[in-house]
Amino acid sequence: WHKTHTLHMHMHMHMLRLDGTTLRAATRLAAQARCSVASCAGGGIYTRHYINLSNGVEAIDGLLSAGVAPEALGVCRIQSSQCESQDYSGLLANLDHDMMLHLALGHECRVYDFGSRGATWVADDGSAEPLYVPRAIWWGLEWWRYALNDIWRLPAQRTPILRGVNVERNFREALGRLSKKERRRVKYYRPFTRDGLQEVRLSGYYAPAETDGERQLHRSALLGLSDSLCRRAEVGGTGSGRGSGSEREVRGLALFDPVRMTGRAAGSSARAKLTRHSRDEDEDEEMRQAWAR
């Protein structure tokens, strides 16, 4: 290991271990998640899987083998360097819009990453075990979880713990330093939170990395995921990303062509169109401000 720390492991940090080479744990959990995909109104919880770039791509094969649909996989980017430097605003800026919307709707979001630095973690029962938990999992997700719960005013305000230390004061001060623009970006999704949601369902899964720094292998894994998506599109499976013809299913939808549609017209007709366009933009801005409030 590059570094050895004695760390306190708390189960409420939502860190679950993957079985390094075979990913048996990932496969089993993914299979459960596949079965739990149901309408939230019907009692089920939709699960979305996020690969933390770059080492997280090691989870792709195991998740797909477990039957997780390629469309259920997303990507995120929690940089360990930002965690080390306590770049709170930078980490929050990397919180993806896709993930925020899924979390606001009450869906479970699982983040997968693979660690290259080992450390000794001490559990509540006093047992110690060398584990490879990426900083993105035990540090980054804890900050994301705290910030979202707070800004969205969710009722379950858990105390954030890092290495067994209560860091609520640090996180609270970091929230206070966020600019209005940074808070507004996250706050935008607050009106979409599901009724009865107690806290965001955000969890992290980890295992020792086997391809750390191997960009070509990471590229191959991502291309494999792309191939899976393309094959599903070819056979026209459900949610397959089918392109041709699907746009006709949405009422009034038209393809914008920037070459043919220059926006240039003559006379009062052009002025009327521009006036109508400006009015639409004003209404959109009013709606955004209303949501922000």
XYZ file of C-alpha atoms in Angstrom:
293
model
C 0.000 0.000 0.000
C 1.116 3.529 -0.675
C -0.359 4.676 2.632
C -1.677 2.942 5.696
C -4.241 4.582 7.893
C -6.317 3.335 10.769
C -9.769 4.389 9.779
C -13.131 3.923 11.418
C -15.699 2.285 9.181
C -19.338 3.275 9.653
C -21.998 1.333 7.815
C -24.149 4.427 7.360
C -21.569 5.712 4.898
C -23.159 3.312 2.411
C -19.864 1.785 1.258
C -20.264 -1.776 0.080
C -17.411 -3.987 -0.975
C -17.110 -5.741 -4.308
C -15.340 -9.054 -4.621
C -12.184 -7.957 -6.430
C -11.720 -10.187 -9.460
C -15.038 -11.931 -9.982
C -17.324 -9.090 -8.863
C -19.676 -11.655 -7.363
C -21.068 -9.050 -4.992
C -21.683 -6.633 -7.848
C -23.383 -9.326 -9.851
C -25.671 -10.330 -7.001
C -26.562 -6.748 -6.116
C -27.118 -5.854 -9.739
C -29.473 -8.764 -10.180
C -31.458 -7.575 -7.184
C -31.526 -4.081 -8.610
C -32.791 -5.370 -11.953
C -35.674 -7.106 -10.199
C -36.496 -3.982 -8.186
C -36.961 -1.757 -11.222
C -40.593 -0.790 -10.927
C -42.823 2.212 -10.712
C -41.967 4.127 -7.557
C -45.682 4.723 -7.104
C -46.071 0.942 -6.970
C -43.548 0.517 -4.174
C -40.467 -0.407 -6.209
C -37.260 1.632 -6.425
C -35.552 2.212 -9.749
C -31.785 1.739 -9.538
C -29.326 3.684 -11.662
C -25.677 2.604 -11.826
C -22.838 5.105 -12.232
C -19.278 4.283 -13.229
C -16.821 6.690 -11.619
C -14.209 7.410 -14.259
C -11.708 6.094 -14.724
C -11.131 2.966 -12.596
C -14.851 2.417 -12.162
C -15.052 0.992 -15.682
C -13.878 -2.305 -14.176
C -17.455 -2.834 -12.988
C -19.011 -2.675 -16.456
C -18.577 -6.339 -17.442
C -19.864 -7.633 -14.124
C -22.925 -5.404 -14.167
C -23.822 -6.308 -17.738
C -23.302 -10.002 -16.983
C -25.710 -9.643 -14.083
C -28.395 -8.503 -16.489
C -28.248 -4.774 -15.849
C -29.383 -3.040 -19.035
C -26.668 -0.930 -20.682
C -29.084 2.013 -20.601
C -29.123 1.835 -16.788
C -25.387 2.623 -16.664
C -24.200 6.205 -16.407
C -20.869 7.829 -15.667
C -19.708 10.326 -13.071
C -16.414 11.973 -12.217
C -15.379 12.355 -8.596
C -11.718 13.305 -8.600
C -9.656 12.133 -5.654
C -7.429 15.201 -6.028
C -10.426 17.436 -5.344
C -11.261 15.405 -2.253
C -7.680 15.672 -0.983
C -7.618 19.441 -1.494
C -11.127 19.792 -0.013
C -12.370 21.495 -3.167
C -16.008 21.490 -2.091
C -17.301 23.728 -4.869
C -15.341 21.840 -7.525
C -16.768 18.516 -6.376
C -20.283 19.914 -6.391
C -19.729 21.340 -9.868
C -18.952 17.797 -11.056
C -22.235 16.459 -9.668
C -24.016 15.395 -12.831
C -27.490 16.697 -13.758
C -28.624 13.194 -14.684
C -27.736 11.897 -11.225
C -29.332 14.838 -9.433
C -32.632 14.324 -11.235
C -32.660 10.589 -10.480
C -31.895 11.255 -6.813
C -34.568 13.943 -6.593
C -37.129 11.506 -7.995
C -36.288 9.053 -5.233
C -34.307 6.622 -7.356
C -31.319 4.760 -5.952
C -27.984 5.791 -7.441
C -25.030 3.450 -7.008
C -21.504 4.645 -7.715
C -18.778 2.104 -8.514
C -15.058 2.750 -8.157
C -11.887 0.724 -7.658
C -9.124 1.833 -5.319
C -5.389 1.792 -5.934
C -4.317 2.805 -2.413
C -4.746 0.421 0.459
C -5.524 1.379 4.041
C -6.443 -0.397 7.242
C -10.063 0.194 8.164
C -11.262 -0.543 11.707
C -14.891 -1.607 12.076
C -17.153 -0.818 15.025
C -16.402 -4.227 16.555
C -12.670 -3.432 16.639
C -11.679 -5.749 13.793
C -9.215 -4.336 11.286
C -9.001 -5.169 7.610
C -6.905 -3.818 4.728
C -9.256 -2.360 2.144
C -8.932 -0.379 -1.052
C -11.660 2.219 -0.660
C -11.269 5.076 -3.159
C -11.409 8.562 -1.720
C -14.201 9.295 -4.173
C -16.374 6.769 -2.309
C -15.681 7.563 1.346
C -15.093 11.321 0.942
C -16.743 12.530 -2.268
C -20.072 10.750 -1.866
C -20.372 11.849 1.757
C -20.084 15.489 0.692
C -22.523 15.070 -2.213
C -25.014 13.323 0.065
C -24.814 16.018 2.731
C -25.069 18.910 0.268
C -28.085 17.466 -1.545
C -29.970 16.575 1.635
C -29.392 20.070 2.982
C -30.064 22.166 -0.120
C -33.153 20.113 -0.982
C -34.330 20.396 2.657
C -34.858 16.673 3.078
C -35.848 15.665 6.631
C -33.171 13.041 7.346
C -30.121 15.200 8.034
C -27.494 12.611 8.936
C -24.215 13.607 10.515
C -21.428 13.341 7.918
C -18.548 11.123 9.045
C -15.082 10.937 7.476
C -12.559 8.512 8.969
C -14.653 8.263 12.087
C -14.656 12.040 12.566
C -17.748 14.228 12.670
C -17.184 16.765 9.879
C -20.570 18.477 9.951
C -19.015 21.793 10.941
C -16.625 21.624 7.979
C -19.391 20.688 5.559
C -21.713 23.358 6.975
C -19.046 26.026 6.509
C -18.384 24.761 2.966
C -22.084 25.102 2.139
C -22.009 28.646 3.460
C -19.122 29.516 1.126
C -20.940 28.358 -2.014
C -21.861 31.124 -4.405
C -25.483 31.816 -5.291
C -24.837 30.362 -8.735
C -23.427 27.141 -7.278
C -26.348 26.711 -4.877
C -28.890 27.565 -7.574
C -27.535 24.810 -9.809
C -28.329 22.203 -7.150
C -31.445 23.934 -5.852
C -32.998 23.761 -9.322
C -33.940 20.118 -8.702
C -35.573 20.679 -5.313
C -39.090 21.130 -6.760
C -38.765 17.698 -8.377
C -38.119 15.779 -5.154
C -40.601 12.985 -4.590
C -43.154 13.405 -1.812
C -42.078 11.521 1.300
C -38.403 11.310 0.288
C -36.392 11.297 3.523
C -32.891 11.475 2.073
C -31.094 10.878 -1.207
C -30.475 7.214 -1.996
C -26.788 7.442 -2.850
C -24.396 4.563 -2.158
C -20.859 3.606 -3.133
C -19.323 0.241 -4.057
C -15.604 -0.463 -4.138
C -12.923 -3.091 -4.772
C -9.161 -3.151 -5.391
C -8.244 -1.737 -8.800
C -6.624 -4.017 -11.357
C -6.312 -1.532 -14.227
C -5.283 1.669 -12.442
C -3.794 4.090 -14.969
C -4.406 1.735 -17.901
C -6.192 4.203 -20.157
C -6.272 1.855 -23.130
C -8.023 -0.835 -21.083
C -10.474 1.763 -19.790
C -11.152 2.853 -23.350
C -11.777 -0.753 -24.397
C -14.256 -1.229 -21.542
C -16.167 1.909 -22.515
C -16.197 0.882 -26.163
C -17.583 -2.493 -25.050
C -20.413 -0.685 -23.296
C -21.001 1.352 -26.440
C -21.146 -1.837 -28.498
C -23.763 -3.252 -26.134
C -25.882 -0.134 -26.592
C -25.513 -0.310 -30.368
C -26.512 -3.982 -30.476
C -29.661 -3.228 -28.497
C -30.441 -0.373 -30.864
C -29.996 -2.700 -33.836
C -32.500 -5.258 -32.544
C -34.897 -2.530 -31.419
C -35.107 -3.597 -27.782
C -36.986 -1.652 -25.143
C -35.178 1.579 -24.347
C -32.650 0.663 -26.982
C -31.788 4.163 -28.115
C -33.591 3.578 -31.404
C -33.333 6.672 -33.570
C -35.176 6.585 -36.888
C -38.915 7.037 -36.553
C -39.044 7.424 -32.789
C -39.385 11.199 -33.052
C -42.768 10.734 -34.750
C -44.170 9.390 -31.484
C -43.897 12.817 -29.826
C -46.674 15.194 -30.786
C -45.543 18.279 -32.702
C -41.865 17.377 -32.610
C -39.700 18.617 -35.481
C -36.005 18.345 -36.262
C -34.108 21.617 -36.112
C -31.808 22.117 -39.087
C -29.325 24.978 -38.455
C -28.361 25.060 -42.148
C -31.850 25.462 -43.598
C -33.330 27.426 -40.690
C -31.211 30.574 -40.585
C -33.710 32.679 -38.617
C -33.616 35.358 -41.310
C -36.871 36.696 -42.637
C -38.158 39.957 -44.089
C -40.489 42.672 -42.855
C -42.908 42.726 -39.968
C -43.217 38.952 -39.997
C -39.602 38.639 -38.881
C -40.099 41.261 -36.146
C -43.213 39.453 -34.912
C -41.329 36.181 -34.733
C -38.468 37.806 -32.816
C -40.920 39.459 -30.419
C -42.659 36.136 -29.820
C -39.265 34.468 -29.318
C -38.252 37.121 -26.753
C -41.537 36.676 -24.904
C -40.955 32.930 -24.734
C -37.470 33.483 -23.314
C -38.874 35.868 -20.673
C -41.461 33.259 -19.650
C -38.765 30.588 -19.433
C -36.679 32.830 -17.190
C -39.661 33.544 -14.942
C -40.283 29.810 -14.615
C -36.628 29.138 -13.741
C -36.717 31.863 -11.069
C -39.936 30.448 -9.638
C -38.363 26.997 -9.381
C -35.263 28.505 -7.776
C -37.426 30.065 -5.079
